[in-house]
CSV table of C-alpha atoms in Angstrom, one decimal:
chain,number,residue,atom,x,y,z
A,1,UNK,CA,-126.1,-395.2,36.1
A,2,UNK,CA,-130.0,-395.8,35.7
A,3,UNK,CA,-130.8,-393.8,38.2
A,4,UNK,CA,-129.1,-390.7,36.9
A,5,UNK,CA,-130.8,-391.3,33.8
A,6,UNK,CA,-134.0,-391.7,34.9
A,7,UNK,CA,-133.3,-388.5,37.3
A,8,UNK,CA,-132.5,-386.7,33.9
A,9,UNK,CA,-135.1,-387.4,32.5
A,10,UNK,CA,-137.7,-386.6,35.0
A,11,UNK,CA,-136.5,-383.1,35.1
A,12,UNK,CA,-137.7,-380.1,34.2
A,13,UNK,CA,-136.8,-376.4,34.9
A,14,UNK,CA,-139.5,-374.6,36.9
A,15,UNK,CA,-141.3,-372.0,35.7
A,16,UNK,CA,-140.0,-368.9,34.3
A,17,UNK,CA,-140.8,-366.1,37.1
A,18,UNK,CA,-141.2,-363.9,34.3
A,19,UNK,CA,-143.6,-366.3,32.8
A,20,UNK,CA,-145.7,-366.3,36.4
A,21,UNK,CA,-146.0,-362.5,36.5
A,22,UNK,CA,-146.8,-362.0,33.2
A,23,UNK,CA,-149.4,-364.3,33.6
A,24,UNK,CA,-151.0,-362.8,36.3
A,25,UNK,CA,-151.0,-359.7,35.2
A,26,UNK,CA,-152.1,-360.8,31.7
A,27,UNK,CA,-155.2,-362.2,33.7
A,28,UNK,CA,-155.8,-359.0,35.6
A,29,UNK,CA,-155.5,-356.7,32.6
A,30,UNK,CA,-157.9,-358.9,30.3
A,31,UNK,CA,-160.2,-358.8,33.7
A,32,UNK,CA,-160.2,-355.1,33.7
A,33,UNK,CA,-160.2,-354.4,30.3
A,34,UNK,CA,-163.6,-356.6,30.0
A,35,UNK,CA,-164.8,-355.4,33.1
A,36,UNK,CA,-164.3,-351.7,31.9
A,37,UNK,CA,-165.9,-352.4,28.5
A,38,UNK,CA,-169.0,-354.3,29.3
A,39,UNK,CA,-169.6,-351.8,32.4
A,40,UNK,CA,-169.0,-348.9,30.2
A,41,UNK,CA,-167.1,-346.9,32.7
A,42,UNK,CA,-164.4,-346.2,30.2
A,43,UNK,CA,-165.0,-342.8,30.4
A,44,UNK,CA,-164.4,-342.5,33.8
A,45,UNK,CA,-161.7,-340.0,34.7
A,46,UNK,CA,-159.5,-342.9,36.7
A,47,UNK,CA,-160.2,-345.5,33.7
A,48,UNK,CA,-158.0,-344.2,30.7
A,49,UNK,CA,-154.8,-343.3,32.7
A,50,UNK,CA,-155.1,-346.1,34.4
A,51,UNK,CA,-155.5,-348.9,31.1
A,52,UNK,CA,-152.6,-346.4,29.2
A,53,UNK,CA,-150.4,-347.6,32.2
A,54,UNK,CA,-150.9,-351.3,32.6
A,55,UNK,CA,-150.5,-351.0,28.8
A,56,UNK,CA,-147.1,-349.5,28.9
A,57,UNK,CA,-146.3,-352.4,31.4
A,58,UNK,CA,-147.5,-354.8,28.9
A,59,UNK,CA,-145.5,-353.5,25.7
A,60,UNK,CA,-142.5,-353.2,28.5
A,61,UNK,CA,-143.1,-356.8,29.6
A,62,UNK,CA,-143.0,-357.9,25.9
A,63,UNK,CA,-139.4,-356.6,25.3
A,64,UNK,CA,-138.3,-357.8,28.5
A,65,UNK,CA,-140.1,-361.3,27.3
A,66,UNK,CA,-137.8,-360.4,23.8
A,67,UNK,CA,-134.6,-360.2,26.1
A,68,UNK,CA,-134.9,-363.3,28.5
A,69,UNK,CA,-135.5,-365.6,25.0
A,70,UNK,CA,-132.0,-365.6,24.4
A,71,UNK,CA,-130.1,-365.5,27.7
A,72,UNK,CA,-132.7,-368.8,29.2
A,73,UNK,CA,-132.7,-370.9,25.5
A,74,UNK,CA,-130.6,-373.3,27.3
A,75,UNK,CA,-133.0,-374.4,29.6
A,76,UNK,CA,-135.2,-375.1,26.2
A,77,UNK,CA,-136.1,-372.3,23.7
A,78,UNK,CA,-139.8,-373.2,24.0
A,79,UNK,CA,-139.4,-372.7,27.5
A,80,UNK,CA,-137.9,-370.2,27.1
A,81,UNK,CA,-140.4,-368.5,24.6
A,82,UNK,CA,-143.4,-369.3,27.2
A,83,UNK,CA,-143.2,-365.2,29.0
A,84,UNK,CA,-143.2,-363.9,24.9
A,85,UNK,CA,-146.0,-365.8,23.8
A,86,UNK,CA,-147.9,-365.1,27.6
A,87,UNK,CA,-147.6,-361.9,26.5
A,88,UNK,CA,-148.4,-361.8,23.2
A,89,UNK,CA,-151.5,-363.8,23.4
A,90,UNK,CA,-152.5,-360.5,26.1
A,91,UNK,CA,-151.8,-358.3,23.8
A,92,UNK,CA,-153.9,-360.0,20.9
A,93,UNK,CA,-156.5,-360.3,23.7
A,94,UNK,CA,-156.7,-357.2,25.3
A,95,UNK,CA,-156.4,-355.0,21.6
A,96,UNK,CA,-158.7,-357.5,19.7
A,97,UNK,CA,-161.3,-359.4,21.7
A,98,UNK,CA,-164.6,-357.0,21.5
A,99,UNK,CA,-165.7,-357.9,25.4
A,100,UNK,CA,-168.1,-355.0,25.2
A,101,UNK,CA,-169.9,-356.7,21.9
A,102,UNK,CA,-169.7,-359.7,23.4
A,103,UNK,CA,-171.4,-358.6,26.5
A,104,UNK,CA,-174.2,-357.0,24.6
A,105,UNK,CA,-174.7,-360.0,22.3
A,106,UNK,CA,-175.2,-362.0,25.5
A,107,UNK,CA,-177.5,-359.5,27.6
A,108,UNK,CA,-179.8,-359.3,24.6
A,109,UNK,CA,-180.3,-363.3,24.3
A,110,UNK,CA,-180.2,-363.7,27.9
A,111,UNK,CA,-183.2,-360.8,27.6
A,112,UNK,CA,-185.1,-361.5,24.4
A,113,UNK,CA,-187.9,-363.1,25.8
A,114,UNK,CA,-189.0,-360.1,27.8
A,115,UNK,CA,-188.2,-358.1,24.9
A,116,UNK,CA,-190.4,-359.8,23.2
A,117,UNK,CA,-192.9,-360.0,25.8
A,118,UNK,CA,-192.8,-355.9,26.2
A,119,UNK,CA,-193.4,-355.8,22.6
A,120,UNK,CA,-196.6,-357.8,22.3
A,121,UNK,CA,-198.0,-355.8,25.4
A,122,UNK,CA,-197.4,-352.8,22.9
A,123,UNK,CA,-198.9,-354.4,20.0
A,124,UNK,CA,-201.6,-355.5,22.0
A,125,UNK,CA,-202.7,-352.4,23.4
A,126,UNK,CA,-201.9,-353.4,26.9
A,127,UNK,CA,-198.9,-350.8,26.8
A,128,UNK,CA,-200.2,-346.7,25.3
A,129,UNK,CA,-197.4,-344.4,24.7
A,130,UNK,CA,-197.9,-340.8,25.8
A,131,UNK,CA,-198.1,-337.4,23.7
A,132,UNK,CA,-194.0,-338.6,23.8
A,133,UNK,CA,-194.4,-341.6,22.5
A,134,UNK,CA,-192.7,-342.9,25.7
A,135,UNK,CA,-194.1,-345.9,27.7
A,136,UNK,CA,-193.6,-346.8,31.5
A,137,UNK,CA,-192.4,-350.2,31.6
A,138,UNK,CA,-194.3,-352.7,34.1
A,139,UNK,CA,-191.6,-352.6,37.2
A,140,UNK,CA,-190.7,-356.4,36.1
A,141,UNK,CA,-189.5,-354.9,33.1
A,142,UNK,CA,-187.8,-351.5,34.0
A,143,UNK,CA,-184.3,-353.0,33.8
A,144,UNK,CA,-184.5,-353.2,30.4
A,145,UNK,CA,-184.6,-349.3,29.3
A,146,UNK,CA,-182.0,-347.1,31.0
A,147,UNK,CA,-184.5,-344.0,30.5
A,148,UNK,CA,-185.7,-344.3,33.5
A,149,UNK,CA,-187.6,-347.5,32.8
A,150,UNK,CA,-189.1,-346.3,29.5
A,151,UNK,CA,-189.1,-347.3,26.3
A,152,UNK,CA,-190.0,-345.4,22.8
A,153,UNK,CA,-192.7,-346.4,20.4
A,154,UNK,CA,-193.6,-345.1,17.2
A,155,UNK,CA,-196.2,-346.5,14.7
A,156,UNK,CA,-197.0,-345.6,11.0
A,157,UNK,CA,-199.9,-347.1,9.8
A,158,UNK,CA,-199.3,-351.0,10.4
A,159,UNK,CA,-195.9,-350.5,11.2
A,160,UNK,CA,-194.6,-350.9,14.9
A,161,UNK,CA,-191.5,-349.7,16.2
A,162,UNK,CA,-189.9,-349.9,20.3
A,163,UNK,CA,-186.9,-348.6,21.4
A,164,UNK,CA,-185.3,-349.8,24.7
A,165,UNK,CA,-182.4,-347.8,25.9
A,166,UNK,CA,-178.9,-348.7,27.1
A,167,UNK,CA,-177.2,-345.9,26.9
A,168,UNK,CA,-178.5,-342.2,27.6
A,169,UNK,CA,-176.6,-339.0,26.8
A,170,UNK,CA,-179.3,-336.8,25.0
A,171,UNK,CA,-181.6,-335.9,22.9
A,172,UNK,CA,-179.5,-337.4,19.5
A,173,UNK,CA,-176.9,-339.1,21.7
A,174,UNK,CA,-178.2,-342.5,22.9
A,175,UNK,CA,-178.1,-346.2,21.8
A,176,UNK,CA,-180.4,-349.8,22.4
A,177,UNK,CA,-182.7,-352.5,20.6
A,178,UNK,CA,-184.8,-351.2,18.2
A,179,UNK,CA,-187.6,-353.8,17.2
A,180,UNK,CA,-189.8,-352.6,14.0
A,181,UNK,CA,-192.6,-355.3,12.8
A,182,UNK,CA,-191.6,-354.7,9.4
A,183,UNK,CA,-188.0,-355.4,10.1
A,184,UNK,CA,-186.8,-352.5,7.8
A,185,UNK,CA,-183.3,-350.7,9.5
A,186,UNK,CA,-184.1,-346.9,11.3
A,187,UNK,CA,-184.4,-344.5,8.8
A,188,UNK,CA,-182.3,-341.3,9.5
A,189,UNK,CA,-185.0,-339.5,12.3
A,190,UNK,CA,-186.5,-342.5,13.4
A,191,UNK,CA,-186.6,-341.7,17.5
A,192,UNK,CA,-185.1,-338.5,16.5
A,193,UNK,CA,-181.7,-340.2,15.9
A,194,UNK,CA,-178.4,-339.6,13.4
A,195,UNK,CA,-177.6,-343.0,13.4
A,196,UNK,CA,-173.7,-344.3,12.8
A,197,UNK,CA,-174.0,-347.6,13.5
A,198,UNK,CA,-176.9,-350.1,13.2
A,199,UNK,CA,-176.4,-354.2,13.4
A,200,UNK,CA,-179.5,-356.4,13.2
A,201,UNK,CA,-179.8,-359.0,16.3
A,202,UNK,CA,-182.2,-361.3,14.3
A,203,UNK,CA,-185.3,-360.9,12.3
A,204,UNK,CA,-187.1,-357.5,13.4
A,205,UNK,CA,-184.6,-356.7,15.9
A,206,UNK,CA,-181.8,-354.1,15.7
A,207,UNK,CA,-178.9,-352.7,17.6
A,208,UNK,CA,-178.5,-348.8,17.1
A,209,UNK,CA,-175.9,-346.1,18.1
A,210,UNK,CA,-177.2,-342.4,17.3
A,211,UNK,CA,-174.5,-340.5,16.8
A,212,UNK,CA,-172.4,-339.4,20.0
A,213,UNK,CA,-172.2,-341.9,22.1
A,214,UNK,CA,-168.8,-343.8,22.3
A,215,UNK,CA,-169.1,-347.6,21.6
């Protein structure tokens, strides 16, 4: 009798197979979403239909989890609800977590000392812009700009502005990090930009998107 009670107390139902599949599917979908956003590969032709298909499958899993719940409630409501909780959690992460913004913030914090080194060289006259206001960075710093390792510099009186390009699709279609010595946000026309998004990262530093760049 005691052995039977001990066996019943120690028994736990197996992890729901739907929950196991949902867990692995969620890991894959969240990972792929993060990679595409961080690498800015969402504009590639293969990415959009793939993500639409996976998100459709996620919705189907949510519906399947709802149907699964009443048919397996006898094993315990909390246990039967696991697939639903997993799929809803995946849906919220995919829809609401700004992986691209988090990645940009992390990259900026990681590289801020390098950005500042370049700015110091510009302000000290060690890096001099050409007639077009461009500076080719030293080899050790060229990864800071996707514009062939070039930064843009504008000076007006005692104010110096330096722009590090993170995406470039045309003269008015770009994004990047802006340094301004007077800590004033970019104005319309600065670096020929038409700014639709400006976010201050810290004193003197802004992340800016000019019209046309996909976010």
